[in-house]
Amino acid sequence: MLQSGRHLNAGQPGRTATVAALNDLAHWRAQVFTRILQFVLVLGLLTALPSMVLNLSKGLWSVAVLDVAALSWLVAIWRFGGMSYKARVLNLLAVCFLFGVGLLVKIGPVSQIYLMAVPVLAALLLGLRAGLCGLAATSAALLLIGYQTDTFPDLAGLQVGRLLKWCIITLNYLFITAVLTLSCGVLLRRLASSLDELRATAVSLAEGQDALHALNAELRLTAAAVARLNDMVMIAEVASGAGEQRIIFVNQAFERRTGYRREEVLGRSLRLLQGPDTARGTLERIALAMGRSEAVRAELLNYTRGGEPYWVETELVPFADEGGNYTHWVAVERDISERKKSEDDIHRLAYFDVLTGLPNRRLLMDRIDKLLASAERGATISAVMHIGLDNFKYINEARGHAIGDALLKNAAIRLAQLTRKADTVARIGGDEFVVLLAHLGGDNAGAAHAALMVAEKVRHVIAQDFTIEGQSYASSASIGVTLMPPGGKGAQDLLREADIAMHRAKAGHQGVAFFEAAMQADVEQRLNLERELASAIETHQLSMHVQAQVDHAGRPIGAELLMRWQRPDGSWVPPSRFIPLAEESGQILHLGTWALRQACTAVLQLAQAGHPLPLSVNVSPNQFRQADFVEQVRAILSDSGAPAALLIFEVTEGLLIDNLDDTIARMRELAALGIRFSIDDFGTGYSSLAYLKKMPLYELKIDKSFIQDTPGDASVTAIVQSILAMARHLGLRVVAEGVETQEQANFLIDNDCHAMQGYLYARPAPLPALLAMLRATSAVTVE
Ligand code: C2E
Ligand code: CA
Ligand code: CA
């Protein structure tokens, strides 16, 4: 383009001709000659007429004839334009020469003046050499003809011979004429060389001008091309210091794509097009390159004036001035949104399941690999859970693929809703899903437990009927789980293990199976225990023990009901084992209701025996939070006929963490029935005076962990004392739990603790034991 541009205006004929004409001395001489001829004619006529009259009056016929002849000749030269320049000049010179010779013969030395014209004009019109020839010829003529035809007196009285006289005349003539001829000749030579120089300058000027024109045209062409380019072009000034790169040019493509008009962006920062999702990392890389004045290429997400995002491939090139200083940045950007979109499509097809939109096997493997890498660093345990839909194949075959697909989609949605953000739910084929549970815990048991919880939830959501086109379909899931301990296994191994476990679960109809044998044993035990507990109430394996609460004199003033589970084989399952299990499986609701009924029965039995003691019953947070809890309590009270005033509900501080207002409202409803509230394990949770004041509370139970260290440990003792003081201040009763020694009892009595509960006074035992104790103490009192 550069080359072709340069040739655009090169070689203009008009200007070259002008230059040539300027330089052409011959041309110039021709013009001068024409003028001289005109002058000679006009002046010749003007001088010839008076001279002719004079000559005729004096009888000088020959001179008059000479005049006429010379004038005629001149007219002829003037008129015959066809003659060459040289011929015309020679004619003119001949006229002058012959006229001069004629006058020399007729009039004498005065004719020198005409002779002189010959060399001078020759030098002027033909050059120095012709001038010198003319000088030689006229000098010779003057000397010879003057000498031959000498009819004139001596020179100003100089007594010399004729030859010498003419030699003197000729020498004088020669001297002045030579000076004039040489001056003329040298002047013209100089003029010629000056003209040469001038011509060279003119030529170079003309060339420069041509180049400038070409450059100008090229610039216009480039500007037009850039303006009409399909790529977006921005030019910005290099920022000084910490300033911004200010835009000084944008092309039409830029205006079209971004929606900004040129006037709007000029002077604004290059960052104008960046937005919330423009990759920070890429921007930093660009900034780094710009800082080093290096060209940089990148793919960026830009935003139009209206906020629509679009992808560009951008190339930023620094532009240096002649001094090598970087003055501008040229950014050329190409819209690659389409390409990005197809890349995304390809990515989606490559990494996601088309039917459900869930990650596919490949992406799953990727994620497992990443997790394995991070597990090596952080040493947390994750789990791979393989889920198979048990009767999918049957539905798919019997009801057709459309129903089958809909079922899979629904299952996918349910699974996706169930998991945390960090987890991955993938579909790896047919009716097989894999859930990758990230970072479940630091140890195997904890992680296995957490995985089992999720597995139970999965089983639960899949077990809900699927309604497709108005028809409902039952399904169930078999789940295989394998743990991902740090190191060792690869993604393939883990998927295979989970798959094996899933098939084991399916074959054994057990719902969930772990690949690891130890985990499996644990899980099976839990599942068995859960199953056993479900039938424990009906098979009368559960019972309620009571543990007395005594006053400072050791007299029972209340008792706590504690649940006991004895298996048919006679073994006891501790509450610390089955209560949390029941909480997790939801069985606690059933157990809680049963415990409440038992409490009512016990209250009535005590009252009938003449000991209307209040009984404390433990209420789990899940139980308390049931929407119809108040209704249940009311129903149980009215069924049993037990007075609410003899029931104390023990709740833990955990209940108060969320929905405090709801909890308090519900407590008030129950309090209105006559039920009293006690905060169990007080001091271990989130005690705050603020909520204590708001609740309809009756008592606090100081946790046994504090009592154990009292009064031995000074700081723990201080805590117990401050709880007692605070309770007194709030008007609450205090029960100390886990009192095992007399020393503990003495300390509590000394500090005005209202009631004590612990092995020191009584172990939890069936109700008859409490009745016996009551009888014993009342007997003592009676005595
Ligand atoms: P908790 O409500 O704090 O019950 C007091 C626990 O302290 C009982 O354990 C009791 O046997 C024990 N204990 C009483 N005196 C002493 C003592 O002097 N020294 C020691 N070391 N321990 C003493 P248990 O019966 O094993 O019950 C454990 C937990 O199970 C209870 O703690 C309670 O949270 C829960 N639980 C028991 N029965 C029920 C129930 O019917 N419903 C609900 N929701 N939870 C219950
Ligand atoms: Ca309790
Ligand atoms: Ca307790």
PDB file of N, CA and C and ligand atoms in Angstrom, residues 544 547 560-564 574-576 578-579 583 588 591-592 595 617-620 623 650 652 680-681 701 703-704 708 737-740 757-760 762-764, ligand 1:
ATOM      1  N   MET A 544     -39.158 -45.246  81.381  1.00  0.00           N
ATOM      2  CA  MET A 544     -38.680 -43.969  81.927  1.00  0.00           C
ATOM      3  C   MET A 544     -38.215 -44.205  83.361  1.00  0.00           C
ATOM      4  N   GLN A 547     -35.101 -39.562  88.467  1.00  0.00           N
ATOM      5  CA  GLN A 547     -34.001 -39.223  89.389  1.00  0.00           C
ATOM      6  C   GLN A 547     -34.469 -38.047  90.241  1.00  0.00           C
ATOM      7  N   GLU A 560     -36.415 -35.795  87.767  1.00  0.00           N
ATOM      8  CA  GLU A 560     -36.291 -35.701  86.305  1.00  0.00           C
ATOM      9  C   GLU A 560     -36.541 -37.071  85.696  1.00  0.00           C
ATOM     10  N   LEU A 561     -37.296 -37.072  84.605  1.00  0.00           N
ATOM     11  CA  LEU A 561     -37.557 -38.325  83.901  1.00  0.00           C
ATOM     12  C   LEU A 561     -36.465 -38.537  82.859  1.00  0.00           C
ATOM     13  N   LEU A 562     -35.859 -39.729  82.882  1.00  0.00           N
ATOM     14  CA  LEU A 562     -34.788 -40.035  81.926  1.00  0.00           C
ATOM     15  C   LEU A 562     -35.116 -41.346  81.209  1.00  0.00           C
ATOM     16  N   MET A 563     -34.959 -41.309  79.900  1.00  0.00           N
ATOM     17  CA  MET A 563     -35.367 -42.444  79.097  1.00  0.00           C
ATOM     18  C   MET A 563     -34.331 -43.571  79.162  1.00  0.00           C
ATOM     19  N   ARG A 564     -34.844 -44.794  79.184  1.00  0.00           N
ATOM     20  CA  ARG A 564     -33.951 -45.965  79.207  1.00  0.00           C
ATOM     21  C   ARG A 564     -34.380 -46.953  78.131  1.00  0.00           C
ATOM     22  N   PRO A 574     -27.194 -46.856  75.976  1.00  0.00           N
ATOM     23  CA  PRO A 574     -27.182 -45.563  76.706  1.00  0.00           C
ATOM     24  C   PRO A 574     -27.882 -44.449  75.913  1.00  0.00           C
ATOM     25  N   PRO A 575     -28.565 -43.528  76.621  1.00  0.00           N
ATOM     26  CA  PRO A 575     -29.245 -42.410  75.941  1.00  0.00           C
ATOM     27  C   PRO A 575     -28.283 -41.600  75.063  1.00  0.00           C
ATOM     28  N   SER A 576     -27.015 -41.500  75.502  1.00  0.00           N
ATOM     29  CA  SER A 576     -26.042 -40.727  74.706  1.00  0.00           C
ATOM     30  C   SER A 576     -25.858 -41.349  73.314  1.00  0.00           C
ATOM     31  N   PHE A 578     -28.531 -43.477  71.699  1.00  0.00           N
ATOM     32  CA  PHE A 578     -29.750 -43.539  70.880  1.00  0.00           C
ATOM     33  C   PHE A 578     -30.496 -42.208  70.762  1.00  0.00           C
ATOM     34  N   ILE A 579     -30.301 -41.289  71.751  1.00  0.00           N
ATOM     35  CA  ILE A 579     -31.006 -40.006  71.629  1.00  0.00           C
ATOM     36  C   ILE A 579     -30.516 -39.218  70.395  1.00  0.00           C
ATOM     37  N   GLU A 583     -32.644 -38.175  67.119  1.00  0.00           N
ATOM     38  CA  GLU A 583     -32.736 -36.774  66.663  1.00  0.00           C
ATOM     39  C   GLU A 583     -32.503 -36.723  65.157  1.00  0.00           C
ATOM     40  N   ILE A 588     -37.117 -38.968  67.225  1.00  0.00           N
ATOM     41  CA  ILE A 588     -37.228 -38.279  68.516  1.00  0.00           C
ATOM     42  C   ILE A 588     -38.645 -37.720  68.737  1.00  0.00           C
ATOM     43  N   LEU A 591     -40.627 -40.536  70.103  1.00  0.00           N
ATOM     44  CA  LEU A 591     -40.148 -40.834  71.453  1.00  0.00           C
ATOM     45  C   LEU A 591     -40.562 -39.748  72.436  1.00  0.00           C
ATOM     46  N   GLY A 592     -40.480 -38.488  71.972  1.00  0.00           N
ATOM     47  CA  GLY A 592     -40.806 -37.348  72.831  1.00  0.00           C
ATOM     48  C   GLY A 592     -42.263 -37.387  73.286  1.00  0.00           C
ATOM     49  N   ALA A 595     -42.599 -40.021  75.808  1.00  0.00           N
ATOM     50  CA  ALA A 595     -42.026 -39.616  77.085  1.00  0.00           C
ATOM     51  C   ALA A 595     -42.973 -38.690  77.838  1.00  0.00           C
ATOM     52  N   VAL A 617     -39.317 -33.078  82.455  1.00  0.00           N
ATOM     53  CA  VAL A 617     -39.195 -33.947  81.281  1.00  0.00           C
ATOM     54  C   VAL A 617     -38.358 -33.219  80.225  1.00  0.00           C
ATOM     55  N   ASN A 618     -37.472 -33.980  79.592  1.00  0.00           N
ATOM     56  CA  ASN A 618     -36.586 -33.371  78.569  1.00  0.00           C
ATOM     57  C   ASN A 618     -37.342 -33.235  77.245  1.00  0.00           C
ATOM     58  N   VAL A 619     -37.292 -32.032  76.695  1.00  0.00           N
ATOM     59  CA  VAL A 619     -37.971 -31.794  75.406  1.00  0.00           C
ATOM     60  C   VAL A 619     -36.900 -31.418  74.376  1.00  0.00           C
ATOM     61  N   SER A 620     -36.803 -32.210  73.312  1.00  0.00           N
ATOM     62  CA  SER A 620     -35.744 -31.934  72.317  1.00  0.00           C
ATOM     63  C   SER A 620     -36.143 -30.743  71.443  1.00  0.00           C
ATOM     64  N   GLN A 623     -38.523 -31.536  68.680  1.00  0.00           N
ATOM     65  CA  GLN A 623     -39.864 -31.801  69.195  1.00  0.00           C
ATOM     66  C   GLN A 623     -40.585 -30.478  69.467  1.00  0.00           C
ATOM     67  N   GLU A 650     -37.726 -29.348  80.294  1.00  0.00           N
ATOM     68  CA  GLU A 650     -36.312 -28.969  80.239  1.00  0.00           C
ATOM     69  C   GLU A 650     -35.935 -28.752  78.760  1.00  0.00           C
ATOM     70  N   THR A 652     -32.903 -26.999  76.051  1.00  0.00           N
ATOM     71  CA  THR A 652     -31.496 -26.560  76.064  1.00  0.00           C
ATOM     72  C   THR A 652     -31.381 -25.182  75.416  1.00  0.00           C
ATOM     73  N   ASP A 680     -31.867 -26.453  80.546  1.00  0.00           N
ATOM     74  CA  ASP A 680     -30.994 -27.591  80.863  1.00  0.00           C
ATOM     75  C   ASP A 680     -29.542 -27.258  80.499  1.00  0.00           C
ATOM     76  N   ASP A 681     -28.624 -27.924  81.148  1.00  0.00           N
ATOM     77  CA  ASP A 681     -27.186 -27.785  80.846  1.00  0.00           C
ATOM     78  C   ASP A 681     -26.771 -26.315  80.803  1.00  0.00           C
ATOM     79  N   LYS A 701     -30.778 -25.141  85.187  1.00  0.00           N
ATOM     80  CA  LYS A 701     -30.071 -26.321  85.687  1.00  0.00           C
ATOM     81  C   LYS A 701     -28.591 -26.152  85.366  1.00  0.00           C
ATOM     82  N   ASP A 703     -25.067 -27.115  84.612  1.00  0.00           N
ATOM     83  CA  ASP A 703     -24.566 -28.345  83.994  1.00  0.00           C
ATOM     84  C   ASP A 703     -23.603 -29.076  84.928  1.00  0.00           C
ATOM     85  N   LYS A 704     -23.636 -30.424  84.833  1.00  0.00           N
ATOM     86  CA  LYS A 704     -22.827 -31.213  85.765  1.00  0.00           C
ATOM     87  C   LYS A 704     -21.329 -31.020  85.574  1.00  0.00           C
ATOM     88  N   GLN A 708     -18.970 -30.808  88.886  1.00  0.00           N
ATOM     89  CA  GLN A 708     -17.855 -31.737  89.085  1.00  0.00           C
ATOM     90  C   GLN A 708     -16.610 -31.036  89.626  1.00  0.00           C
ATOM     91  N   GLU A 737     -26.936 -30.097  88.814  1.00  0.00           N
ATOM     92  CA  GLU A 737     -26.941 -31.462  88.276  1.00  0.00           C
ATOM     93  C   GLU A 737     -25.639 -32.166  88.621  1.00  0.00           C
ATOM     94  N   GLY A 738     -25.711 -33.502  88.726  1.00  0.00           N
ATOM     95  CA  GLY A 738     -24.485 -34.308  88.870  1.00  0.00           C
ATOM     96  C   GLY A 738     -23.776 -34.095  90.192  1.00  0.00           C
ATOM     97  N   VAL A 739     -24.552 -33.925  91.244  1.00  0.00           N
ATOM     98  CA  VAL A 739     -23.922 -33.770  92.556  1.00  0.00           C
ATOM     99  C   VAL A 739     -23.529 -35.162  93.044  1.00  0.00           C
ATOM    100  N   GLU A 740     -22.228 -35.369  93.222  1.00  0.00           N
ATOM    101  CA  GLU A 740     -21.764 -36.710  93.567  1.00  0.00           C
ATOM    102  C   GLU A 740     -21.126 -36.753  94.952  1.00  0.00           C
ATOM    103  N   GLN A 757     -29.359 -32.534  92.285  1.00  0.00           N
ATOM    104  CA  GLN A 757     -29.698 -33.800  91.628  1.00  0.00           C
ATOM    105  C   GLN A 757     -28.389 -34.497  91.367  1.00  0.00           C
ATOM    106  N   GLY A 758     -28.300 -35.757  91.766  1.00  0.00           N
ATOM    107  CA  GLY A 758     -27.046 -36.447  91.517  1.00  0.00           C
ATOM    108  C   GLY A 758     -26.974 -37.777  92.225  1.00  0.00           C
ATOM    109  N   TYR A 759     -25.910 -38.513  91.882  1.00  0.00           N
ATOM    110  CA  TYR A 759     -25.761 -39.860  92.428  1.00  0.00           C
ATOM    111  C   TYR A 759     -25.651 -39.833  93.950  1.00  0.00           C
ATOM    112  N   LEU A 760     -25.208 -38.683  94.511  1.00  0.00           N
ATOM    113  CA  LEU A 760     -25.079 -38.570  95.960  1.00  0.00           C
ATOM    114  C   LEU A 760     -26.432 -38.863  96.624  1.00  0.00           C
ATOM    115  N   ALA A 762     -29.519 -39.895  94.632  1.00  0.00           N
ATOM    116  CA  ALA A 762     -30.237 -41.005  93.996  1.00  0.00           C
ATOM    117  C   ALA A 762     -29.786 -41.180  92.559  1.00  0.00           C
ATOM    118  N   ARG A 763     -29.743 -42.413  92.136  1.00  0.00           N
ATOM    119  CA  ARG A 763     -29.458 -42.691  90.738  1.00  0.00           C
ATOM    120  C   ARG A 763     -30.787 -42.727  90.003  1.00  0.00           C
ATOM    121  N   PRO A 764     -30.764 -42.494  88.659  1.00  0.00           N
ATOM    122  CA  PRO A 764     -32.024 -42.638  87.938  1.00  0.00           C
ATOM    123  C   PRO A 764     -32.508 -44.091  88.097  1.00  0.00           C
TER     124      PRO A 764
HETATM  125  P1  C2E B   1     -29.516 -34.606  80.810  1.00  0.00           P
HETATM  126  O1  C2E B   1     -30.894 -34.075  80.529  1.00  0.00           O
HETATM  127  O2  C2E B   1     -28.489 -33.614  81.180  1.00  0.00           O
HETATM  128  O3  C2E B   1     -29.674 -35.641  81.976  1.00  0.00           O
HETATM  129  C1  C2E B   1     -28.876 -35.752  83.069  1.00  0.00           C
HETATM  130  C2  C2E B   1     -27.892 -36.818  82.838  1.00  0.00           C
HETATM  131  O4  C2E B   1     -26.978 -36.827  83.959  1.00  0.00           O
HETATM  132  C3  C2E B   1     -28.508 -38.194  82.829  1.00  0.00           C
HETATM  133  O5  C2E B   1     -27.835 -39.011  81.943  1.00  0.00           O
HETATM  134  C4  C2E B   1     -28.217 -38.693  84.225  1.00  0.00           C
HETATM  135  O6  C2E B   1     -28.208 -40.089  84.378  1.00  0.00           O
HETATM  136  C5  C2E B   1     -26.900 -38.125  84.506  1.00  0.00           C
HETATM  137  N1  C2E B   1     -26.599 -37.946  85.936  1.00  0.00           N
HETATM  138  C6  C2E B   1     -27.433 -37.663  86.928  1.00  0.00           C
HETATM  139  N2  C2E B   1     -26.748 -37.551  88.111  1.00  0.00           N
HETATM  140  C7  C2E B   1     -25.447 -37.744  87.814  1.00  0.00           C
HETATM  141  C8  C2E B   1     -24.272 -37.714  88.592  1.00  0.00           C
HETATM  142  O7  C2E B   1     -24.257 -37.525  89.807  1.00  0.00           O
HETATM  143  N3  C2E B   1     -23.104 -37.919  87.963  1.00  0.00           N
HETATM  144  C9  C2E B   1     -23.096 -38.163  86.595  1.00  0.00           C
HETATM  145  N4  C2E B   1     -21.933 -38.340  85.993  1.00  0.00           N
HETATM  146  N5  C2E B   1     -24.196 -38.173  85.803  1.00  0.00           N
HETATM  147  C10 C2E B   1     -25.363 -37.953  86.437  1.00  0.00           C
HETATM  148  P2  C2E B   1     -28.564 -40.007  80.976  1.00  0.00           P
HETATM  149  O8  C2E B   1     -29.729 -40.591  81.646  1.00  0.00           O
HETATM  150  O9  C2E B   1     -27.555 -40.899  80.377  1.00  0.00           O
HETATM  151  O10 C2E B   1     -29.136 -39.045  79.858  1.00  0.00           O
HETATM  152  C11 C2E B   1     -28.296 -38.417  78.973  1.00  0.00           C
HETATM  153  C12 C2E B   1     -28.990 -37.374  78.168  1.00  0.00           C
HETATM  154  O11 C2E B   1     -29.982 -37.959  77.299  1.00  0.00           O
HETATM  155  C13 C2E B   1     -29.792 -36.376  78.986  1.00  0.00           C
HETATM  156  O12 C2E B   1     -28.996 -35.420  79.586  1.00  0.00           O
HETATM  157  C14 C2E B   1     -30.748 -35.874  78.004  1.00  0.00           C
HETATM  158  O13 C2E B   1     -30.167 -34.845  77.268  1.00  0.00           O
HETATM  159  C15 C2E B   1     -31.013 -37.062  77.133  1.00  0.00           C
HETATM  160  N6  C2E B   1     -32.294 -37.678  77.514  1.00  0.00           N
HETATM  161  C16 C2E B   1     -32.546 -38.615  78.455  1.00  0.00           C
HETATM  162  N7  C2E B   1     -33.870 -38.894  78.472  1.00  0.00           N
HETATM  163  C17 C2E B   1     -34.462 -38.117  77.576  1.00  0.00           C
HETATM  164  C18 C2E B   1     -35.826 -37.947  77.140  1.00  0.00           C
HETATM  165  O14 C2E B   1     -36.793 -38.567  77.635  1.00  0.00           O
HETATM  166  N8  C2E B   1     -36.048 -37.071  76.161  1.00  0.00           N
HETATM  167  C19 C2E B   1     -35.024 -36.354  75.603  1.00  0.00           C
HETATM  168  N9  C2E B   1     -35.292 -35.510  74.647  1.00  0.00           N
HETATM  169  N10 C2E B   1     -33.738 -36.471  75.965  1.00  0.00           N
HETATM  170  C20 C2E B   1     -33.469 -37.363  76.970  1.00  0.00           C
END
